[in-house]
PDB file of C-alpha atoms in Angstrom:
ATOM      1  CA  ASN A   1      23.132  15.841   2.906  1.00 46.00           C
ATOM      2  CA  SER A   2      21.553  12.586   2.140  1.00 54.00           C
ATOM      3  CA  LYS A   3      18.874  14.052  -0.227  1.00 59.00           C
ATOM      4  CA  PRO A   4      19.647  13.451  -3.868  1.00 65.00           C
ATOM      5  CA  VAL A   5      20.556  16.258  -6.230  1.00 67.00           C
ATOM      6  CA  THR A   6      18.961  16.510  -9.800  1.00 74.00           C
ATOM      7  CA  TRP A   7      20.493  17.182 -12.845  1.00 74.00           C
ATOM      8  CA  THR A   8      18.671  18.709 -16.065  1.00 78.00           C
ATOM      9  CA  ALA A   9      20.179  18.612 -19.375  1.00 81.00           C
ATOM     10  CA  ASN A  10      19.528  20.309 -23.127  1.00 85.00           C
ATOM     11  CA  GLY A  11      21.997  19.178 -25.793  1.00 85.00           C
ATOM     12  CA  ALA A  12      23.610  16.551 -23.607  1.00 86.00           C
ATOM     13  CA  GLU A  13      22.833  12.976 -22.171  1.00 88.00           C
ATOM     14  CA  PRO A  14      24.365  10.871 -19.273  1.00 86.00           C
ATOM     15  CA  ALA A  15      27.306   9.121 -20.261  1.00 86.00           C
ATOM     16  CA  GLU A  16      30.006   6.852 -18.920  1.00 85.00           C
ATOM     17  CA  LEU A  17      33.621   8.157 -18.143  1.00 79.00           C
ATOM     18  CA  PRO A  18      35.888   6.599 -20.994  1.00 80.00           C
ATOM     19  CA  VAL A  19      38.257   3.700 -19.135  1.00 80.00           C
ATOM     20  CA  ASN A  20      41.244   5.940 -20.046  1.00 80.00           C
ATOM     21  CA  PHE A  21      39.852   8.910 -17.920  1.00 76.00           C
ATOM     22  CA  GLN A  22      38.964   6.865 -15.067  1.00 74.00           C
ATOM     23  CA  THR A  23      41.274   7.003 -11.732  1.00 73.00           C
ATOM     24  CA  SER A  24      41.703   4.764  -8.802  1.00 65.00           C
ATOM     25  CA  SER A  25      39.651   6.996  -6.806  1.00 63.00           C
ATOM     26  CA  SER A  26      35.710   6.639  -7.071  1.00 54.00           C
ATOM     27  CA  ALA A  27      33.689   9.791  -7.964  1.00 55.00           C
ATOM     28  CA  PRO A  28      31.462  11.445  -5.694  1.00 56.00           C
ATOM     29  CA  SER A  29      27.968   9.948  -5.918  1.00 58.00           C
ATOM     30  CA  ALA A  30      26.395  13.309  -6.471  1.00 57.00           C
ATOM     31  CA  SER A  31      28.752  13.567  -9.602  1.00 72.00           C
ATOM     32  CA  GLN A  32      26.991  12.921 -13.222  1.00 79.00           C
ATOM     33  CA  ILE A  33      28.976  12.507 -16.553  1.00 83.00           C
ATOM     34  CA  PHE A  34      27.188  13.831 -19.891  1.00 83.00           C
ATOM     35  CA  ARG A  35      28.174  13.812 -23.451  1.00 84.00           C
ATOM     36  CA  VAL A  36      27.165  16.853 -25.587  1.00 88.00           C
ATOM     37  CA  THR A  37      24.946  15.660 -28.212  1.00 89.00           C
ATOM     38  CA  SER A  38      23.929  19.297 -29.693  1.00 88.00           C
ATOM     39  CA  THR A  39      25.043  22.911 -29.552  1.00 86.00           C
ATOM     40  CA  PRO A  40      24.238  24.905 -27.767  1.00 86.00           C
ATOM     41  CA  PHE A  41      23.948  22.763 -24.609  1.00 82.00           C
ATOM     42  CA  ARG A  42      23.116  23.389 -20.943  1.00 83.00           C
ATOM     43  CA  ILE A  43      23.585  21.388 -17.869  1.00 82.00           C
ATOM     44  CA  GLU A  44      22.081  22.408 -14.512  1.00 80.00           C
ATOM     45  CA  LEU A  45      22.591  21.013 -10.887  1.00 75.00           C
ATOM     46  CA  GLY A  46      19.229  21.459  -9.034  1.00 74.00           C
ATOM     47  CA  LEU A  47      19.663  21.391  -5.165  1.00 64.00           C
ATOM     48  CA  PRO A  48      17.072  19.547  -3.142  1.00 62.00           C
ATOM     49  CA  LYS A  49      14.218  21.716  -2.002  1.00 59.00           C
ATOM     50  CA  SER A  50      15.006  21.714   1.567  1.00 55.00           C
ATOM     51  CA  THR A  51      18.360  23.158   0.820  1.00 52.00           C
ATOM     52  CA  GLN A  52      17.288  26.051  -1.424  1.00 56.00           C
ATOM     53  CA  PRO A  53      17.233  29.261   0.956  1.00 66.00           C
ATOM     54  CA  VAL A  54      13.503  30.407   2.051  1.00 85.00           C
ATOM     55  CA  ALA A  55      13.100  33.916   3.123  1.00 93.00           C
ATOM     56  CA  SER A  56      12.191  34.788   6.545  1.00 96.00           C
ATOM     57  CA  ILE A  57      10.896  37.752   8.805  1.00 97.00           C
ATOM     58  CA  ARG A  58      13.187  37.787  11.640  1.00 97.00           C
ATOM     59  CA  LEU A  59      10.892  40.600  13.526  1.00 97.00           C
ATOM     60  CA  ALA A  60       7.236  41.541  12.736  1.00 97.00           C
ATOM     61  CA  ASP A  61       6.900  44.900  15.343  1.00 97.00           C
ATOM     62  CA  THR A  62       3.136  45.854  15.010  1.00 96.00           C
ATOM     63  CA  VAL A  63       2.062  49.187  16.622  1.00 96.00           C
ATOM     64  CA  VAL A  64      -1.778  49.674  16.861  1.00 94.00           C
ATOM     65  CA  VAL A  65      -3.567  53.000  17.792  1.00 93.00           C
ATOM     66  CA  ALA A  66      -7.348  52.327  18.192  1.00 88.00           C
ATOM     67  CA  ASN A  67      -9.833  55.022  18.848  1.00 85.00           C
ATOM     68  CA  SER A  68     -12.771  54.834  21.119  1.00 78.00           C
ATOM     69  CA  SER A  69     -15.256  54.241  18.396  1.00 77.00           C
ATOM     70  CA  GLY A  70     -12.946  51.129  17.257  1.00 78.00           C
ATOM     71  CA  GLY A  71     -11.233  52.518  14.311  1.00 86.00           C
ATOM     72  CA  GLN A  72      -7.483  51.210  13.975  1.00 90.00           C
ATOM     73  CA  LEU A  73      -4.041  52.894  12.456  1.00 94.00           C
ATOM     74  CA  LEU A  74      -1.656  49.914  12.175  1.00 96.00           C
ATOM     75  CA  THR A  75       2.219  50.430  11.361  1.00 97.00           C
ATOM     76  CA  THR A  76       3.999  47.049  10.964  1.00 98.00           C
ATOM     77  CA  ARG A  77       7.814  47.057  10.435  1.00 98.00           C
ATOM     78  CA  PHE A  78       9.044  43.848   8.970  1.00 98.00           C
ATOM     79  CA  VAL A  79      12.691  43.082   9.369  1.00 98.00           C
ATOM     80  CA  LEU A  80      13.050  40.579   6.041  1.00 97.00           C
ATOM     81  CA  ALA A  81      15.774  38.281   5.656  1.00 96.00           C
ATOM     82  CA  PRO A  82      14.964  37.918   1.806  1.00 94.00           C
ATOM     83  CA  GLN A  83      17.805  35.208   0.964  1.00 91.00           C
ATOM     84  CA  SER A  84      17.376  34.891  -3.061  1.00 88.00           C
ATOM     85  CA  VAL A  85      13.874  36.810  -3.162  1.00 92.00           C
ATOM     86  CA  THR A  86      13.823  39.742  -5.333  1.00 93.00           C
ATOM     87  CA  GLU A  87       9.859  40.432  -4.695  1.00 95.00           C
ATOM     88  CA  CYS A  88       6.983  39.522  -2.513  1.00 96.00           C
ATOM     89  CA  ASP A  89       3.248  39.970  -2.027  1.00 97.00           C
ATOM     90  CA  LEU A  90       1.640  41.970   0.713  1.00 97.00           C
ATOM     91  CA  ARG A  91      -1.691  40.965   1.755  1.00 97.00           C
ATOM     92  CA  VAL A  92      -3.655  43.639   3.423  1.00 96.00           C
ATOM     93  CA  PRO A  93      -6.740  42.378   5.744  1.00 94.00           C
ATOM     94  CA  LYS A  94      -9.978  42.874   4.138  1.00 89.00           C
ATOM     95  CA  ASN A  95     -11.187  45.284   6.358  1.00 88.00           C
ATOM     96  CA  GLN A  96      -8.130  47.742   6.045  1.00 93.00           C
ATOM     97  CA  GLU A  97      -6.987  50.167   3.547  1.00 95.00           C
ATOM     98  CA  LEU A  98      -3.312  50.632   2.798  1.00 96.00           C
ATOM     99  CA  ILE A  99      -1.864  53.755   3.469  1.00 96.00           C
ATOM    100  CA  SER A 100       1.981  53.444   2.581  1.00 97.00           C
ATOM    101  CA  VAL A 101       4.582  51.143   2.250  1.00 98.00           C
ATOM    102  CA  SER A 102       8.437  51.850   2.635  1.00 98.00           C
ATOM    103  CA  LEU A 103      11.517  49.876   2.063  1.00 97.00           C
ATOM    104  CA  ASP A 104      14.496  50.602   4.039  1.00 96.00           C
ATOM    105  CA  SER A 105      12.973  53.958   5.132  1.00 95.00           C
ATOM    106  CA  ARG A 106      12.238  55.147   1.485  1.00 96.00           C
ATOM    107  CA  PRO A 107       9.057  54.822  -0.334  1.00 95.00           C
ATOM    108  CA  ALA A 108       8.910  51.274  -1.691  1.00 96.00           C
ATOM    109  CA  LEU A 109       7.994  50.167  -5.520  1.00 96.00           C
ATOM    110  CA  ILE A 110       5.129  48.615  -5.346  1.00 96.00           C
ATOM    111  CA  ARG A 111       1.832  47.492  -7.673  1.00 95.00           C
ATOM    112  CA  SER A 112      -1.616  46.466  -7.062  1.00 95.00           C
ATOM    113  CA  LEU A 113      -2.119  42.726  -8.180  1.00 93.00           C
ATOM    114  CA  SER A 114      -5.868  42.263  -7.103  1.00 88.00           C
ATOM    115  CA  GLY A 115      -7.879  43.483  -4.136  1.00 86.00           C
ATOM    116  CA  PRO A 116      -5.738  43.639  -1.133  1.00 93.00           C
ATOM    117  CA  ILE A 117      -2.695  42.154  -2.638  1.00 96.00           C
ATOM    118  CA  TRP A 118       0.129  44.413  -3.566  1.00 96.00           C
ATOM    119  CA  ARG A 119       3.682  43.208  -5.230  1.00 97.00           C
ATOM    120  CA  ILE A 120       6.646  44.790  -3.580  1.00 97.00           C
ATOM    121  CA  GLN A 121       9.866  45.230  -5.307  1.00 96.00           C
ATOM    122  CA  LEU A 122      12.718  44.090  -2.856  1.00 95.00           C
ATOM    123  CA  GLY A 123      16.316  45.538  -2.589  1.00 94.00           C
ATOM    124  CA  PRO A 124      19.551  43.361  -2.992  1.00 92.00           C
ATOM    125  CA  PRO A 125      18.452  39.813  -2.027  1.00 90.00           C
ATOM    126  CA  GLN A 126      21.429  39.055   0.043  1.00 90.00           C
ATOM    127  CA  LEU A 127      20.788  41.920   2.453  1.00 93.00           C
ATOM    128  CA  PRO A 128      18.117  42.153   5.209  1.00 95.00           C
ATOM    129  CA  GLN A 129      15.338  44.774   4.682  1.00 96.00           C
ATOM    130  CA  TRP A 130      13.076  46.752   6.743  1.00 97.00           C
ATOM    131  CA  ILE A 131       9.612  46.953   5.237  1.00 98.00           C
ATOM    132  CA  GLU A 132       7.077  49.518   6.757  1.00 98.00           C
ATOM    133  CA  VAL A 133       3.404  49.043   6.083  1.00 98.00           C
ATOM    134  CA  VAL A 134       0.868  51.356   7.319  1.00 98.00           C
ATOM    135  CA  THR A 135      -2.863  50.850   7.136  1.00 97.00           C
ATOM    136  CA  ARG A 136      -6.073  51.661   8.751  1.00 95.00           C
ATOM    137  CA  SER A 137      -9.553  50.562   9.331  1.00 90.00           C
ATOM    138  CA  THR A 138     -12.770  51.858  10.336  1.00 82.00           C
ATOM    139  CA  ALA A 139     -14.990  50.740  13.285  1.00 73.00           C
ATOM    140  CA  ASP A 140     -17.420  48.062  12.812  1.00 65.00           C
ATOM    141  CA  THR A 141     -20.729  50.123  13.483  1.00 60.00           C
ATOM    142  CA  THR A 142     -23.046  47.140  13.158  1.00 60.00           C
ATOM    143  CA  SER A 143     -21.516  45.549  16.347  1.00 58.00           C
ATOM    144  CA  ASN A 144     -22.203  46.395  19.908  1.00 57.00           C
ATOM    145  CA  VAL A 145     -19.168  44.258  21.104  1.00 54.00           C
ATOM    146  CA  ARG A 146     -16.330  46.304  22.827  1.00 62.00           C
ATOM    147  CA  THR A 147     -13.616  43.777  21.679  1.00 69.00           C
ATOM    148  CA  ILE A 148     -11.167  44.685  19.056  1.00 70.00           C
ATOM    149  CA  ALA A 149      -9.769  42.335  16.454  1.00 76.00           C
ATOM    150  CA  VAL A 150      -6.485  43.163  15.143  1.00 85.00           C
ATOM    151  CA  ASN A 151      -4.831  41.549  12.078  1.00 90.00           C
ATOM    152  CA  ARG A 152      -1.559  42.689  10.546  1.00 94.00           C
ATOM    153  CA  PRO A 153      -0.902  42.399   6.831  1.00 96.00           C
ATOM    154  CA  ALA A 154       1.386  39.408   5.665  1.00 97.00           C
ATOM    155  CA  LEU A 155       3.816  39.147   3.359  1.00 97.00           C
ATOM    156  CA  PHE A 156       3.859  35.929   1.039  1.00 96.00           C
ATOM    157  CA  VAL A 157       6.188  34.569  -1.597  1.00 94.00           C
ATOM    158  CA  GLY A 158       3.783  33.011  -4.141  1.00 90.00           C
ATOM    159  CA  ASP A 159       1.066  31.507  -2.303  1.00 91.00           C
ATOM    160  CA  LYS A 160       3.221  30.664   0.632  1.00 93.00           C
ATOM    161  CA  PRO A 161       3.444  32.885   3.778  1.00 96.00           C
ATOM    162  CA  ILE A 162       6.830  34.012   4.695  1.00 96.00           C
ATOM    163  CA  GLY A 163       7.529  32.923   8.173  1.00 95.00           C
ATOM    164  CA  VAL A 164       7.842  35.253  11.400  1.00 96.00           C
ATOM    165  CA  GLU A 165      10.449  34.324  13.879  1.00 96.00           C
ATOM    166  CA  MET A 166       9.523  36.884  16.680  1.00 96.00           C
ATOM    167  CA  SER A 167       6.401  39.013  16.889  1.00 96.00           C
ATOM    168  CA  LEU A 168       6.191  42.206  18.687  1.00 96.00           C
ATOM    169  CA  TRP A 169       2.525  43.959  19.310  1.00 95.00           C
ATOM    170  CA  SER A 170       1.985  47.353  20.792  1.00 94.00           C
ATOM    171  CA  LEU A 171      -1.675  48.427  21.398  1.00 91.00           C
ATOM    172  CA  PHE A 172      -2.448  52.061  22.232  1.00 90.00           C
ATOM    173  CA  SER A 173      -5.619  53.903  22.867  1.00 86.00           C
ATOM    174  CA  ALA A 174      -6.429  57.290  21.319  1.00 77.00           C
ATOM    175  CA  GLN A 175      -8.322  59.576  23.379  1.00 70.00           C
ATOM    176  CA  SER A 176     -10.763  61.674  21.818  1.00 54.00           C
ATOM    177  CA  HIS A 177     -11.179  65.001  23.535  1.00 50.00           C
TER     178      HIS A 177
END
């Protein structure tokens, strides 16, 4: 990787390797030598931003059941590869009401942040996880248009949406008798 690493140090400063410790082989370009100036001390290696793992949604499977008046029941199953993420935000479209959230087939630990945004506590960050979100919306009675707009909830880490690798949409019509 040609991107530079960054070092942060508290209680230490960059230094030169004493001549009696030097060898004939040169040190790797990413290495850094520090001299401890106070205790306690802490030295951290920061990886370039692009090499840090990023959460991804491997599959977003959304099933929409729409009734004849335009109301919808949406069930979205996300297959999430969290990488190092331990929580994410669920954003529900403004015209939908959150019914339930489950994580790996169990009720998820969620808390409301503001309006349609909910924080989900995830499981082990190194394992894929199934998040199921159920929402519903009522029909827009002010419109005579016979088309239906379908929007699914989305997952975010901070202000960034988690990318979806593959989407599957299924639309069913609930016939009222």
